[in-house]
Structure formats: structure tokens, C-alpha cells
PDB file of C-alpha atoms in Angstrom:
ATOM      1  CA  MET A   1      88.997 137.857 111.318  1.00  0.00           C
ATOM      2  CA  CYS A   2      88.986 139.929 108.143  1.00  0.00           C
ATOM      3  CA  TRP A   3      92.615 139.027 107.357  1.00  0.00           C
ATOM      4  CA  ASP A   4      91.840 135.316 107.832  1.00  0.00           C
ATOM      5  CA  VAL A   5      89.104 135.538 105.219  1.00  0.00           C
ATOM      6  CA  VAL A   6      91.409 137.351 102.774  1.00  0.00           C
ATOM      7  CA  LEU A   7      94.114 134.735 103.290  1.00  0.00           C
ATOM      8  CA  ALA A   8      91.692 131.855 102.743  1.00  0.00           C
ATOM      9  CA  VAL A   9      90.339 133.412  99.535  1.00  0.00           C
ATOM     10  CA  THR A  10      93.857 134.049  98.288  1.00  0.00           C
ATOM     11  CA  VAL A  11      94.959 130.443  98.874  1.00  0.00           C
ATOM     12  CA  PHE A  12      91.802 129.193  97.153  1.00  0.00           C
ATOM     13  CA  LEU A  13      92.454 131.362  94.084  1.00  0.00           C
ATOM     14  CA  PHE A  14      96.089 130.252  93.988  1.00  0.00           C
ATOM     15  CA  MET A  15      95.087 126.567  94.009  1.00  0.00           C
ATOM     16  CA  ARG A  16      92.456 127.094  91.307  1.00  0.00           C
ATOM     17  CA  LYS A  17      94.986 128.950  89.162  1.00  0.00           C
ATOM     18  CA  GLY A  18      97.598 126.198  89.558  1.00  0.00           C
ATOM     19  CA  GLU A  19      95.099 123.447  88.655  1.00  0.00           C
ATOM     20  CA  SER A  20      94.008 125.250  85.507  1.00  0.00           C
ATOM     21  CA  GLY A  21      97.607 125.437  84.262  1.00  0.00           C
ATOM     22  CA  GLY A  22      97.708 129.226  84.234  1.00  0.00           C
ATOM     23  CA  ASP A  23     100.499 131.570  85.123  1.00  0.00           C
ATOM     24  CA  MET A  24     101.880 131.765  88.656  1.00  0.00           C
ATOM     25  CA  LEU A  25     100.517 134.353  91.071  1.00  0.00           C
ATOM     26  CA  HIS A  26     102.486 137.053  92.835  1.00  0.00           C
ATOM     27  CA  PHE A  27     101.376 138.830  96.019  1.00  0.00           C
ATOM     28  CA  SER A  28     102.268 142.487  96.521  1.00  0.00           C
ATOM     29  CA  HIS A  29     101.224 145.385  98.717  1.00  0.00           C
ATOM     30  CA  ASP A  30     100.318 148.850  97.550  1.00  0.00           C
ATOM     31  CA  ALA A  31     100.914 152.120  99.398  1.00  0.00           C
ATOM     32  CA  PHE A  32      97.817 151.582 101.619  1.00  0.00           C
ATOM     33  CA  GLY A  33      98.854 148.088 102.732  1.00  0.00           C
ATOM     34  CA  ALA A  34      96.113 146.280 100.798  1.00  0.00           C
ATOM     35  CA  SER A  35      97.037 142.913  99.334  1.00  0.00           C
ATOM     36  CA  ARG A  36      96.494 142.308  95.661  1.00  0.00           C
ATOM     37  CA  ILE A  37      97.297 139.519  93.230  1.00  0.00           C
ATOM     38  CA  GLN A  38      99.404 139.927  90.103  1.00  0.00           C
ATOM     39  CA  GLU A  39     100.098 137.462  87.333  1.00  0.00           C
ATOM     40  CA  LEU A  40     103.708 136.925  86.305  1.00  0.00           C
ATOM     41  CA  THR A  41     104.625 135.719  82.855  1.00  0.00           C
ATOM     42  CA  GLU A  42     108.308 134.899  82.475  1.00  0.00           C
ATOM     43  CA  THR A  43     109.720 135.563  79.035  1.00  0.00           C
ATOM     44  CA  LEU A  44     112.930 133.591  78.874  1.00  0.00           C
ATOM     45  CA  PRO A  45     114.779 133.155  75.578  1.00  0.00           C
ATOM     46  CA  VAL A  46     114.200 129.679  74.157  1.00  0.00           C
ATOM     47  CA  ARG A  47     116.851 128.145  71.916  1.00  0.00           C
ATOM     48  CA  HIS A  48     115.305 126.350  68.970  1.00  0.00           C
ATOM     49  CA  VAL A  49     117.989 123.682  68.697  1.00  0.00           C
ATOM     50  CA  VAL A  50     117.410 120.213  67.311  1.00  0.00           C
ATOM     51  CA  LEU A  51     119.453 117.687  69.274  1.00  0.00           C
ATOM     52  CA  PRO A  52     121.036 114.853  67.275  1.00  0.00           C
ATOM     53  CA  ASP A  53     120.078 111.241  67.873  1.00  0.00           C
ATOM     54  CA  LYS A  54     123.467 110.536  69.493  1.00  0.00           C
ATOM     55  CA  PRO A  55     124.404 113.691  71.429  1.00  0.00           C
ATOM     56  CA  LYS A  56     127.540 112.322  73.086  1.00  0.00           C
ATOM     57  CA  LEU A  57     131.083 112.202  71.724  1.00  0.00           C
ATOM     58  CA  LYS A  58     131.726 109.045  69.756  1.00  0.00           C
ATOM     59  CA  PHE A  59     134.686 106.728  70.230  1.00  0.00           C
ATOM     60  CA  LEU A  60     137.716 107.401  68.000  1.00  0.00           C
ATOM     61  CA  ASN A  61     140.021 104.573  66.992  1.00  0.00           C
ATOM     62  CA  LYS A  62     143.493 104.447  68.470  1.00  0.00           C
ATOM     63  CA  VAL A  63     145.043 103.081  65.244  1.00  0.00           C
ATOM     64  CA  PRO A  64     143.802 103.893  61.720  1.00  0.00           C
ATOM     65  CA  ASN A  65     142.394 101.041  59.664  1.00  0.00           C
ATOM     66  CA  LEU A  66     145.092 100.703  56.992  1.00  0.00           C
ATOM     67  CA  LYS A  67     146.108  97.706  54.933  1.00  0.00           C
ATOM     68  CA  LYS A  68     149.774  98.573  55.283  1.00  0.00           C
ATOM     69  CA  ALA A  69     151.066 101.163  57.720  1.00  0.00           C
ATOM     70  CA  LYS A  70     153.634 103.510  56.185  1.00  0.00           C
ATOM     71  CA  LYS A  71     156.240 105.498  58.039  1.00  0.00           C
ATOM     72  CA  GLU A  72     156.386 109.260  57.593  1.00  0.00           C
ATOM     73  CA  ALA A  73     158.838 112.053  58.238  1.00  0.00           C
ATOM     74  CA  LYS A  74     158.282 114.462  61.128  1.00  0.00           C
ATOM     75  CA  LYS A  75     156.594 117.134  58.980  1.00  0.00           C
ATOM     76  CA  LEU A  76     156.459 119.703  61.762  1.00  0.00           C
ATOM     77  CA  TRP A  77     154.719 122.140  59.432  1.00  0.00           C
ATOM     78  CA  ASP A  78     151.402 120.431  60.184  1.00  0.00           C
ATOM     79  CA  ILE A  79     151.311 122.088  63.650  1.00  0.00           C
ATOM     80  CA  GLN A  80     152.739 125.462  62.565  1.00  0.00           C
ATOM     81  CA  GLY A  81     150.757 128.514  61.558  1.00  0.00           C
ATOM     82  CA  PRO A  82     146.996 129.092  61.700  1.00  0.00           C
ATOM     83  CA  ALA A  83     144.397 126.392  61.124  1.00  0.00           C
ATOM     84  CA  LYS A  84     142.913 126.309  57.632  1.00  0.00           C
ATOM     85  CA  SER A  85     139.979 124.057  58.496  1.00  0.00           C
ATOM     86  CA  ALA A  86     137.593 123.601  61.442  1.00  0.00           C
ATOM     87  CA  ASN A  87     138.236 127.186  62.572  1.00  0.00           C
ATOM     88  CA  THR A  88     134.571 128.278  62.599  1.00  0.00           C
ATOM     89  CA  PHE A  89     131.431 127.042  64.351  1.00  0.00           C
ATOM     90  CA  THR A  90     128.951 124.734  62.621  1.00  0.00           C
ATOM     91  CA  THR A  91     125.946 123.833  64.805  1.00  0.00           C
ATOM     92  CA  GLY A  92     127.215 124.405  68.355  1.00  0.00           C
ATOM     93  CA  GLN A  93     127.503 127.548  70.455  1.00  0.00           C
ATOM     94  CA  TYR A  94     130.618 126.803  72.549  1.00  0.00           C
ATOM     95  CA  ALA A  95     133.928 125.082  71.858  1.00  0.00           C
ATOM     96  CA  ILE A  96     137.469 124.422  73.009  1.00  0.00           C
ATOM     97  CA  VAL A  97     139.779 126.417  70.724  1.00  0.00           C
ATOM     98  CA  ALA A  98     143.486 125.671  70.380  1.00  0.00           C
ATOM     99  CA  MET A  99     145.634 128.746  71.076  1.00  0.00           C
ATOM    100  CA  GLY A 100     148.802 127.008  69.897  1.00  0.00           C
ATOM    101  CA  GLY A 101     149.980 124.028  67.881  1.00  0.00           C
ATOM    102  CA  GLY A 102     150.640 120.524  69.118  1.00  0.00           C
ATOM    103  CA  TYR A 103     149.869 116.826  68.834  1.00  0.00           C
ATOM    104  CA  LEU A 104     146.881 115.105  70.424  1.00  0.00           C
ATOM    105  CA  HIS A 105     147.504 111.544  71.567  1.00  0.00           C
ATOM    106  CA  TRP A 106     144.766 108.967  71.884  1.00  0.00           C
ATOM    107  CA  GLY A 107     144.915 109.336  75.670  1.00  0.00           C
ATOM    108  CA  HIS A 108     144.014 113.027  75.394  1.00  0.00           C
ATOM    109  CA  ILE A 109     141.083 112.181  73.123  1.00  0.00           C
ATOM    110  CA  GLU A 110     139.770 109.550  75.538  1.00  0.00           C
ATOM    111  CA  MET A 111     140.149 111.972  78.448  1.00  0.00           C
ATOM    112  CA  MET A 112     138.003 114.533  76.632  1.00  0.00           C
ATOM    113  CA  ARG A 113     135.389 111.972  75.614  1.00  0.00           C
ATOM    114  CA  LEU A 114     134.971 110.427  79.063  1.00  0.00           C
ATOM    115  CA  THR A 115     134.967 113.743  80.950  1.00  0.00           C
ATOM    116  CA  ILE A 116     132.444 115.484  78.707  1.00  0.00           C
ATOM    117  CA  ASN A 117     130.134 112.486  78.263  1.00  0.00           C
ATOM    118  CA  ARG A 118     129.946 111.833  82.011  1.00  0.00           C
ATOM    119  CA  LYS A 119     129.335 115.405  83.137  1.00  0.00           C
ATOM    120  CA  MET A 120     127.101 116.866  80.444  1.00  0.00           C
ATOM    121  CA  ASP A 121     123.319 116.459  80.358  1.00  0.00           C
ATOM    122  CA  ALA A 122     122.499 114.525  77.187  1.00  0.00           C
ATOM    123  CA  ARG A 123     118.836 115.601  77.378  1.00  0.00           C
ATOM    124  CA  THR A 124     119.663 119.253  76.695  1.00  0.00           C
ATOM    125  CA  THR A 125     123.257 119.229  75.404  1.00  0.00           C
ATOM    126  CA  PHE A 126     125.181 117.669  72.550  1.00  0.00           C
ATOM    127  CA  ALA A 127     128.895 117.494  71.772  1.00  0.00           C
ATOM    128  CA  MET A 128     130.721 116.766  68.540  1.00  0.00           C
ATOM    129  CA  TRP A 129     134.323 116.293  67.458  1.00  0.00           C
ATOM    130  CA  ARG A 130     136.036 118.838  65.216  1.00  0.00           C
ATOM    131  CA  ILE A 131     139.232 116.799  64.939  1.00  0.00           C
ATOM    132  CA  ASN A 132     140.087 113.564  63.183  1.00  0.00           C
ATOM    133  CA  ALA A 133     141.089 110.303  64.804  1.00  0.00           C
ATOM    134  CA  PRO A 134     144.872 109.814  65.227  1.00  0.00           C
ATOM    135  CA  TYR A 135     146.381 109.265  61.772  1.00  0.00           C
ATOM    136  CA  LYS A 136     149.976 110.541  61.836  1.00  0.00           C
ATOM    137  CA  PRO A 137     152.483 107.740  62.689  1.00  0.00           C
ATOM    138  CA  ILE A 138     155.209 108.364  65.255  1.00  0.00           C
ATOM    139  CA  THR A 139     158.170 105.972  65.124  1.00  0.00           C
ATOM    140  CA  ARG A 140     160.407 104.962  67.986  1.00  0.00           C
ATOM    141  CA  LYS A 141     163.285 102.554  68.472  1.00  0.00           C
ATOM    142  CA  GLY A 142     163.368 100.022  71.246  1.00  0.00           C
ATOM    143  CA  LEU A 143     165.324 100.604  74.421  1.00  0.00           C
ATOM    144  CA  GLY A 144     168.971  99.590  74.279  1.00  0.00           C
ATOM    145  CA  GLN A 145     169.345  99.518  70.477  1.00  0.00           C
ATOM    146  CA  ARG A 146     172.470 100.868  68.853  1.00  0.00           C
ATOM    147  CA  MET A 147     172.430 103.811  66.485  1.00  0.00           C
ATOM    148  CA  GLY A 148     171.784 103.110  62.819  1.00  0.00           C
ATOM    149  CA  GLY A 149     169.814 100.330  61.275  1.00  0.00           C
ATOM    150  CA  GLY A 150     167.217 102.557  59.649  1.00  0.00           C
ATOM    151  CA  LYS A 151     164.063 104.191  60.887  1.00  0.00           C
ATOM    152  CA  GLY A 152     162.364 102.631  63.890  1.00  0.00           C
ATOM    153  CA  ALA A 153     158.991 100.918  63.951  1.00  0.00           C
ATOM    154  CA  ILE A 154     155.704 102.785  64.350  1.00  0.00           C
ATOM    155  CA  ASP A 155     154.977 103.263  68.049  1.00  0.00           C
ATOM    156  CA  HIS A 156     151.688 105.210  68.074  1.00  0.00           C
ATOM    157  CA  TYR A 157     149.553 107.684  66.115  1.00  0.00           C
ATOM    158  CA  VAL A 158     148.720 111.325  66.849  1.00  0.00           C
ATOM    159  CA  THR A 159     146.432 114.072  65.542  1.00  0.00           C
ATOM    160  CA  PRO A 160     148.131 117.359  64.523  1.00  0.00           C
ATOM    161  CA  VAL A 161     146.397 120.562  65.682  1.00  0.00           C
ATOM    162  CA  ARG A 162     147.141 124.145  64.621  1.00  0.00           C
ATOM    163  CA  TYR A 163     146.345 127.497  66.196  1.00  0.00           C
ATOM    164  CA  GLY A 164     142.680 128.482  65.989  1.00  0.00           C
ATOM    165  CA  ARG A 165     141.263 125.008  65.410  1.00  0.00           C
ATOM    166  CA  LEU A 166     138.140 123.933  67.266  1.00  0.00           C
ATOM    167  CA  ILE A 167     138.721 120.702  69.198  1.00  0.00           C
ATOM    168  CA  VAL A 168     135.271 119.939  70.618  1.00  0.00           C
ATOM    169  CA  GLU A 169     132.050 121.773  69.826  1.00  0.00           C
ATOM    170  CA  VAL A 170     129.167 121.854  72.328  1.00  0.00           C
ATOM    171  CA  GLY A 171     125.650 123.128  71.813  1.00  0.00           C
ATOM    172  CA  GLY A 172     122.019 122.671  72.760  1.00  0.00           C
ATOM    173  CA  LYS A 173     119.550 124.347  75.104  1.00  0.00           C
ATOM    174  CA  VAL A 174     122.237 125.414  77.575  1.00  0.00           C
ATOM    175  CA  GLU A 175     124.106 128.557  78.546  1.00  0.00           C
ATOM    176  CA  LEU A 176     127.871 128.966  78.704  1.00  0.00           C
ATOM    177  CA  GLY A 177     127.921 128.919  82.497  1.00  0.00           C
ATOM    178  CA  GLU A 178     126.435 125.411  82.555  1.00  0.00           C
ATOM    179  CA  VAL A 179     129.204 123.798  80.479  1.00  0.00           C
ATOM    180  CA  GLU A 180     132.133 126.177  80.966  1.00  0.00           C
ATOM    181  CA  HIS A 181     133.528 124.363  84.013  1.00  0.00           C
ATOM    182  CA  ILE A 182     133.475 121.044  82.120  1.00  0.00           C
ATOM    183  CA  LEU A 183     135.260 122.423  79.064  1.00  0.00           C
ATOM    184  CA  THR A 184     137.758 124.351  81.196  1.00  0.00           C
ATOM    185  CA  GLU A 185     138.695 121.193  83.070  1.00  0.00           C
ATOM    186  CA  VAL A 186     139.390 119.475  79.749  1.00  0.00           C
ATOM    187  CA  ALA A 187     141.262 122.422  78.214  1.00  0.00           C
ATOM    188  CA  LYS A 188     143.746 122.548  81.099  1.00  0.00           C
ATOM    189  CA  LYS A 189     144.875 118.971  80.415  1.00  0.00           C
ATOM    190  CA  LEU A 190     145.661 119.387  76.712  1.00  0.00           C
ATOM    191  CA  PRO A 191     149.312 119.402  75.530  1.00  0.00           C
ATOM    192  CA  PHE A 192     148.955 122.916  74.073  1.00  0.00           C
ATOM    193  CA  PRO A 193     147.305 126.132  75.294  1.00  0.00           C
ATOM    194  CA  ALA A 194     143.549 126.027  74.756  1.00  0.00           C
ATOM    195  CA  LYS A 195     140.631 128.252  75.677  1.00  0.00           C
ATOM    196  CA  VAL A 196     136.871 127.860  76.080  1.00  0.00           C
ATOM    197  CA  MET A 197     135.099 130.243  73.722  1.00  0.00           C
ATOM    198  CA  SER A 198     131.590 130.920  72.501  1.00  0.00           C
ATOM    199  CA  LYS A 199     130.566 131.842  68.993  1.00  0.00           C
ATOM    200  CA  GLU A 200     130.342 135.506  70.002  1.00  0.00           C
ATOM    201  CA  SER A 201     133.708 135.604  71.796  1.00  0.00           C
ATOM    202  CA  LEU A 202     135.459 133.971  68.830  1.00  0.00           C
ATOM    203  CA  ALA A 203     133.960 136.558  66.484  1.00  0.00           C
ATOM    204  CA  THR A 204     135.068 139.311  68.887  1.00  0.00           C
ATOM    205  CA  LEU A 205     138.625 137.960  68.927  1.00  0.00           C
ATOM    206  CA  GLN A 206     138.787 137.837  65.140  1.00  0.00           C
ATOM    207  CA  LYS A 207     137.347 141.354  64.898  1.00  0.00           C
ATOM    208  CA  LYS A 208     139.916 142.620  67.414  1.00  0.00           C
ATOM    209  CA  GLN A 209     142.791 141.227  65.351  1.00  0.00           C
ATOM    210  CA  ALA A 210     141.349 142.765  62.187  1.00  0.00           C
ATOM    211  CA  ASP A 211     140.963 146.156  63.913  1.00  0.00           C
ATOM    212  CA  MET A 212     144.564 146.014  65.136  1.00  0.00           C
ATOM    213  CA  GLU A 213     145.784 145.562  61.573  1.00  0.00           C
ATOM    214  CA  GLN A 214     143.501 148.247  60.167  1.00  0.00           C
ATOM    215  CA  ASN A 215     144.077 150.904  62.849  1.00  0.00           C
ATOM    216  CA  ASN A 216     147.781 150.282  63.401  1.00  0.00           C
ATOM    217  CA  GLN A 217     149.719 153.581  63.606  1.00  0.00           C
ATOM    218  CA  ASN A 218     153.197 152.085  63.827  1.00  0.00           C
ATOM    219  CA  PRO A 219     154.719 152.196  60.314  1.00  0.00           C
ATOM    220  CA  TRP A 220     157.510 149.762  61.227  1.00  0.00           C
ATOM    221  CA  THR A 221     155.624 146.507  60.986  1.00  0.00           C
ATOM    222  CA  PHE A 222     157.214 143.109  60.489  1.00  0.00           C
ATOM    223  CA  LYS A 223     155.794 142.939  56.974  1.00  0.00           C
ATOM    224  CA  LYS A 224     157.318 146.253  55.907  1.00  0.00           C
ATOM    225  CA  ILE A 225     160.710 145.483  57.458  1.00  0.00           C
ATOM    226  CA  ALA A 226     160.849 142.050  55.818  1.00  0.00           C
ATOM    227  CA  GLN A 227     159.715 143.269  52.402  1.00  0.00           C
ATOM    228  CA  GLY A 228     162.220 146.126  52.498  1.00  0.00           C
ATOM    229  CA  ASN A 229     165.019 143.758  53.591  1.00  0.00           C
ATOM    230  CA  MET A 230     166.142 146.251  56.208  1.00  0.00           C
ATOM    231  CA  LEU A 231     169.614 145.461  57.601  1.00  0.00           C
ATOM    232  CA  GLY A 232     169.610 142.343  55.424  1.00  0.00           C
ATOM    233  CA  ILE A 233     167.033 140.580  57.578  1.00  0.00           C
ATOM    234  CA  ARG A 234     165.917 138.378  54.683  1.00  0.00           C
ATOM    235  CA  ARG A 235     169.024 136.264  55.207  1.00  0.00           C
ATOM    236  CA  VAL A 236     167.668 134.874  58.477  1.00  0.00           C
ATOM    237  CA  LEU A 237     163.963 134.719  57.586  1.00  0.00           C
ATOM    238  CA  SER A 238     162.258 131.633  56.239  1.00  0.00           C
ATOM    239  CA  PRO A 239     159.390 131.508  53.740  1.00  0.00           C
ATOM    240  CA  PHE A 240     157.173 130.609  56.712  1.00  0.00           C
ATOM    241  CA  ASP A 241     158.045 133.926  58.405  1.00  0.00           C
ATOM    242  CA  LEU A 242     157.378 135.886  55.231  1.00  0.00           C
ATOM    243  CA  HIS A 243     154.031 134.198  54.677  1.00  0.00           C
ATOM    244  CA  ASN A 244     152.712 134.749  58.235  1.00  0.00           C
ATOM    245  CA  HIS A 245     154.428 138.155  58.732  1.00  0.00           C
ATOM    246  CA  GLY A 246     156.101 137.042  61.954  1.00  0.00           C
ATOM    247  CA  ARG A 247     152.857 136.257  63.775  1.00  0.00           C
ATOM    248  CA  PHE A 248     154.005 132.682  64.366  1.00  0.00           C
ATOM    249  CA  THR A 249     157.261 131.125  65.499  1.00  0.00           C
ATOM    250  CA  GLY A 250     156.811 127.449  64.840  1.00  0.00           C
ATOM    251  CA  LYS A 251     153.746 126.330  66.777  1.00  0.00           C
ATOM    252  CA  PHE A 252     153.686 129.461  68.982  1.00  0.00           C
ATOM    253  CA  HIS A 253     151.471 132.458  68.210  1.00  0.00           C
ATOM    254  CA  PHE A 254     152.136 136.130  68.987  1.00  0.00           C
ATOM    255  CA  PRO A 255     148.725 137.852  69.290  1.00  0.00           C
ATOM    256  CA  GLN A 256     150.198 141.330  69.815  1.00  0.00           C
ATOM    257  CA  ARG A 257     152.076 141.354  66.496  1.00  0.00           C
ATOM    258  CA  VAL A 258     150.412 142.842  63.415  1.00  0.00           C
TER     259      VAL A 258
END
């Protein structure tokens, strides 16, 4: 009978506490088996993030709005070497980072936009582009044409991407585990190696590369060998190799080289 009274009083106090908007109650037992009530106050970190009015990725045009489209050369240098812009975070906490160079077609951009916009929660998350709409023209000749006759007509447009550039930036009142599977699904479908990184992991990667250069104990680095022209290696090196100290071969990056 005594335990029934204790249980009834406990339920009554719990209901009164819930109606008053107070903290939740927790039941525990001490060493003598007596029941007592404790108040739990959860202290979870709250992100003070202001969500934009339009949190989803916006539509990017397939063809640039130009009065007269001009043909261009290949200019492969625009996907070689490290990125000089959009290589740091702005307002987001997570992003898809390119780990190599390549060209993004409009189909890749639409795939990213549709996948992220459908699966993310717009009430707590926002996404923003860190790339431009396709602007570089790619020419192609029609099937069955003979050689010669000048450069072919413009077939489509692409967006050049270099190593270290942020493709899509995501932020809001979310943790990495809530959006990592969405960004990983997108990163696997890109035409170049890409990785999902947070602001902290990107800073750790940059610090690791700086520590490798500072604490390197091997005196025979690529920079020293190239500057000393050992075995006449300057004959086969390009200005691109001398500028990047052999860390890049075209659009490919060698992270272990200092």
C-alpha cells in the first residue's frame, strides 16, 4: 500500500512539473532502495546560425547569357595546380572539397542540386554554391565530317575546378553526421576525386601539409634538386613543375611530396 501511495504522488508531481514547463524529472534509487526525484537540465551546444531566406541551392544556367559566343582554346592550365579562390569556408561548416582537377558539366551540377535539395532539411540547413555556372565553351565537330575545315561549333559549356576548391558549402544547426551521407553520395559521382570535409578537418589537413614542409628531414627535396639542376633535370621540367615544386602533375596532386 505504501508503494502505491509513493507511485501516485510521483506521477502527480511529474504531471505538475510537465504542465508548468519545467525541466524533466529523473527517478533514481539510493543505496537504501528509497526512490527520489532529480531534475535533469541538458546543456547541448546551440549553434547561433542565421539561415538565409532561400536555403536551397539555386538553379545554374546551362548556357551563359552572351551576345555572341566565342570559341576558346583548351587552356588545360585552368584545372592544373591548386585553387586560388574559393578554397576556404565562408558561412558554412561542411563542404565538398575537390582533391583533383577536372571539368564539371551541367549534368553534374543538376545532380548535386537535386540530390542535396531533396534530402536536406531546409528548416535547419542551408546550402550554397562555391562554383560558377558553366562558362568555358567546348567545341565538337559533327559525326562523319572530314578532317579540316576549321574549329568545330560550340557543343556545351563546363566549369573548370582545381585541387582544393570548395564545390558546395553546407551549414546551419546540424552536425556532420546528419549531412555527411548526402554529401558523400554526391562526391562519389563527380568526375574528379572529392571529399567531404568540415572546417576543422580542412584546417587540420592544411596544418599537416605545413608541418611536413617544416619538419622534413630529407635534404633531397624536389625543390632543391630542381634548383640545383642535378643531372640536368631542368631540361625536362616545365615552369609549372618549378612553380609547384613537383606537387602536381597536371590535374593530379601528390600529397606525400614536400
